[in-house]
Coordinates of C-alpha atoms in Angstrom, one line a residue:
Chain A
D1 CA 100.7 44.0 180.7
A2 CA 102.3 44.9 177.6
G3 CA 106.2 44.5 177.6
I4 CA 107.2 48.2 177.4
T5 CA 109.8 49.5 179.8
Q6 CA 111.1 53.1 180.1
S7 CA 114.2 54.4 181.5
P8 CA 115.1 56.0 183.5
R9 CA 111.9 56.1 185.8
H10 CA 112.9 59.4 187.2
K11 CA 115.3 62.2 186.3
V12 CA 116.4 65.7 187.9
T13 CA 118.3 67.7 185.5
E14 CA 119.4 71.3 185.0
T15 CA 118.2 73.8 182.3
G16 CA 120.3 73.4 179.1
T17 CA 121.5 70.1 179.6
P18 CA 120.7 67.3 177.0
V19 CA 118.3 64.6 178.0
T20 CA 117.4 61.1 176.4
L21 CA 114.7 59.0 177.4
R22 CA 114.4 55.2 176.4
C23 CA 111.4 53.3 175.5
H24 CA 111.9 49.4 175.0
Q25 CA 109.3 47.1 174.0
T26 CA 109.3 43.4 173.5
E27 CA 106.1 42.9 171.6
N28 CA 107.3 43.7 168.2
H29 CA 104.7 46.4 167.5
R30 CA 105.6 48.6 164.6
Y31 CA 104.1 52.0 165.9
M32 CA 105.5 53.6 168.7
Y33 CA 104.6 56.9 170.6
W34 CA 106.0 59.6 173.0
Y35 CA 103.5 61.6 175.1
R36 CA 104.0 64.0 177.9
Q37 CA 101.5 64.3 180.5
D38 CA 100.7 67.5 182.3
P39 CA 98.0 68.7 184.7
G40 CA 94.7 69.8 182.9
H41 CA 96.1 68.6 179.6
G42 CA 95.6 65.0 179.6
L43 CA 98.4 63.3 177.4
R44 CA 99.6 65.3 174.3
L45 CA 101.6 63.3 171.4
I46 CA 105.2 64.5 171.1
H47 CA 106.3 62.2 168.3
Y48 CA 105.7 58.9 166.8
S49 CA 107.1 56.4 164.9
Y50 CA 105.5 54.1 162.2
G51 CA 108.7 52.0 161.6
V52 CA 112.4 51.8 162.0
K53 CA 113.8 54.9 161.0
D54 CA 110.3 56.6 160.2
T55 CA 109.1 59.3 162.7
D56 CA 106.9 62.1 162.5
K57 CA 105.7 65.1 164.8
G58 CA 102.9 65.2 167.1
E59 CA 101.0 68.0 168.7
V60 CA 103.7 69.2 170.9
S61 CA 107.1 68.3 169.1
D62 CA 109.1 71.7 169.5
G63 CA 112.2 71.1 171.7
Y64 CA 112.0 67.3 171.0
S65 CA 113.6 65.0 168.8
V66 CA 113.3 61.1 168.4
S67 CA 115.2 58.2 166.8
R68 CA 114.3 54.6 166.1
S69 CA 117.1 52.6 164.8
K70 CA 115.5 49.2 166.0
T71 CA 112.1 48.0 166.2
E72 CA 112.2 47.5 169.8
D73 CA 113.6 50.9 170.9
F74 CA 112.4 54.5 170.6
L75 CA 114.3 57.4 172.0
L76 CA 113.3 60.7 173.0
T77 CA 115.9 63.5 173.3
L78 CA 115.5 67.0 174.9
E79 CA 118.4 68.7 173.2
S80 CA 118.5 71.5 175.7
A81 CA 116.0 70.9 178.5
T82 CA 113.8 73.7 179.6
S83 CA 111.6 74.0 183.0
S84 CA 108.7 73.8 180.7
Q85 CA 109.7 70.3 179.8
T86 CA 109.2 69.3 183.1
S87 CA 106.4 66.6 183.1
V88 CA 105.7 62.8 183.0
Y89 CA 106.6 61.2 179.9
F90 CA 104.9 58.2 178.7
C91 CA 105.7 55.6 175.8
A92 CA 103.1 53.6 174.1
I93 CA 103.0 51.1 171.2
S94 CA 100.2 49.7 168.9
E95 CA 100.1 47.7 166.0
P96 CA 99.1 49.5 162.6
P97 CA 95.4 50.0 161.7
L98 CA 93.9 47.3 160.3
M99 CA 92.3 49.4 157.6
T100 CA 93.0 52.7 156.2
G101 CA 91.6 55.6 158.4
G102 CA 91.3 53.2 161.5
S103 CA 92.8 53.3 164.7
E104 CA 94.5 50.5 167.1
T105 CA 94.6 50.3 170.7
Q106 CA 97.9 52.0 172.4
Y107 CA 99.5 50.2 175.2
F108 CA 101.4 52.4 177.6
G109 CA 104.5 52.1 179.7
P110 CA 105.0 53.2 183.3
G111 CA 106.2 56.6 182.5
T112 CA 109.3 58.7 183.5
R113 CA 109.0 61.4 185.8
L114 CA 111.4 64.5 184.6
L115 CA 112.1 67.4 186.7
V116 CA 114.2 70.3 184.9
L117 CA 115.5 72.7 187.5
Chain B
A1 CA 90.0 70.8 165.3
Q2 CA 89.6 67.1 167.0
S3 CA 89.1 67.5 170.6
V4 CA 88.0 65.5 173.7
T5 CA 86.1 67.0 176.5
Q6 CA 85.8 65.5 179.9
P7 CA 83.5 68.3 181.8
D8 CA 84.1 66.8 185.4
I9 CA 87.8 67.4 186.5
H10 CA 87.1 65.4 190.0
I11 CA 84.0 63.2 191.1
T12 CA 83.6 61.8 194.5
V13 CA 81.2 58.8 194.8
S14 CA 80.5 56.5 197.8
E15 CA 81.5 52.9 197.7
G16 CA 78.6 50.7 196.0
A17 CA 77.2 53.5 194.3
S18 CA 76.7 54.0 190.7
L19 CA 79.2 55.8 188.6
E20 CA 79.0 57.8 185.2
L21 CA 82.0 59.5 183.8
R22 CA 81.3 62.0 180.9
C23 CA 83.0 62.3 177.7
N24 CA 82.2 64.5 174.6
Y25 CA 84.2 64.4 171.3
S26 CA 84.5 66.8 168.2
Y27 CA 85.6 64.9 165.4
G28 CA 84.3 64.9 162.0
A29 CA 84.8 61.1 160.8
T30 CA 83.7 58.0 162.4
P31 CA 85.5 58.0 165.9
Y32 CA 87.5 55.3 167.5
L33 CA 86.9 55.8 171.3
F34 CA 88.7 54.6 174.4
W35 CA 88.7 54.7 178.1
Y36 CA 91.7 54.3 180.0
V37 CA 92.4 54.3 183.8
Q38 CA 95.4 55.5 185.6
S39 CA 96.4 54.6 189.1
P40 CA 98.8 57.0 190.9
G41 CA 102.3 56.6 189.8
Q42 CA 101.3 54.2 187.2
G43 CA 100.9 54.0 183.3
L44 CA 97.5 54.1 181.6
Q45 CA 95.6 50.9 181.3
L46 CA 93.0 50.4 178.6
L47 CA 89.4 49.7 180.1
L48 CA 87.4 49.5 176.8
K49 CA 87.2 50.8 173.3
Y50 CA 84.7 51.5 170.6
F51 CA 85.5 50.9 166.8
S52 CA 82.2 50.0 165.5
G53 CA 79.1 47.7 165.9
D54 CA 77.1 47.7 169.1
T55 CA 76.9 51.1 170.8
L56 CA 77.2 49.6 174.4
V57 CA 80.7 48.0 174.9
Q58 CA 81.8 46.1 178.1
G59 CA 85.2 46.6 179.3
I60 CA 87.3 45.1 182.1
K61 CA 86.6 45.5 186.0
G62 CA 82.8 45.8 185.5
F63 CA 82.9 49.1 183.2
E64 CA 81.0 49.7 180.2
A65 CA 80.4 52.7 178.1
E66 CA 77.9 53.8 175.5
F67 CA 78.6 55.6 172.4
K68 CA 76.1 58.1 171.1
R69 CA 76.5 59.5 167.9
S70 CA 73.7 61.9 168.0
Q71 CA 75.3 63.5 171.5
S72 CA 79.1 62.9 170.6
S73 CA 79.3 61.3 173.8
F74 CA 81.1 58.3 175.1
N75 CA 80.1 58.1 178.7
L76 CA 81.8 55.5 181.2
R77 CA 79.7 53.8 183.5
K78 CA 79.9 51.3 186.5
P79 CA 76.8 50.3 188.5
S80 CA 78.5 49.8 191.7
V81 CA 81.9 51.6 192.5
H82 CA 84.6 49.8 194.7
W83 CA 87.3 51.5 196.6
S84 CA 90.0 50.0 194.2
D85 CA 88.2 52.1 191.4
A86 CA 89.9 55.5 192.7
A87 CA 92.0 56.6 190.0
E88 CA 92.0 58.9 187.2
Y89 CA 90.1 58.3 183.8
F90 CA 90.9 59.4 180.6
C91 CA 88.6 59.4 177.5
A92 CA 90.4 59.3 174.2
V93 CA 89.8 59.5 170.3
G94 CA 91.9 57.6 168.0
L95 CA 92.4 59.6 164.8
Y96 CA 93.1 58.8 161.2
N97 CA 95.6 56.0 160.7
N98 CA 96.6 56.4 164.5
N99 CA 98.7 59.0 163.5
D100 CA 97.4 60.9 166.6
M101 CA 95.3 60.1 169.6
R102 CA 93.6 63.0 171.4
F103 CA 93.2 62.7 175.2
G104 CA 90.6 64.5 177.5
A105 CA 92.0 66.2 180.5
G106 CA 91.1 63.2 182.8
T107 CA 88.5 62.9 185.6
R108 CA 90.1 62.1 189.0
L109 CA 87.7 59.7 191.0
T110 CA 87.5 59.7 194.7
V111 CA 85.5 56.8 196.3
K112 CA 84.2 57.3 200.0
P113 CA 83.8 54.5 202.2

């Protein structure tokens, strides 16, 4: 298994509170991603990072922010949690594509189950 | 818009029977295709991938998949299913420069004894 840990693994919070999820990798991969998984939707990309301090939005970025101050850590923050953000959150890592326009395998962490009441 | 469709939400097969999980994609350029498996409460594990070359790719755990450009499909197969294969399976398309990856909604596999 790729060396990816996520913390916390489970969290229950209340609507309107801030929440930060952490992804930590020991593989020194340059790219990192945050996804959410919901029934009937598969996984959807929230934000991704292609290097320290370099991040960009994914498909479902509203209500989320990210930060990456070190290669190994990628933080996902819900500034003011809402019930619609109840989900399972996965972090993934990959190397950059070998060629322009290419794609590389993403490796996933174990997930964080978040419940917003 | 790019999309991935897994037509079957849930499939049940008997142990020892063959399996085929369907995946169709919509993407204008050359696709990078993946199959992942997720056991309950776990993260996603890569089964196999197609980037180029031979259109029949072999993966782990005895799985294989065939890329058919004319049908925009990347179906996953296994000749003889084991009870431990019960899980959820996701097909995914890797997009330009890894800036995004689109997943299908998943197919849940149940294996009957």
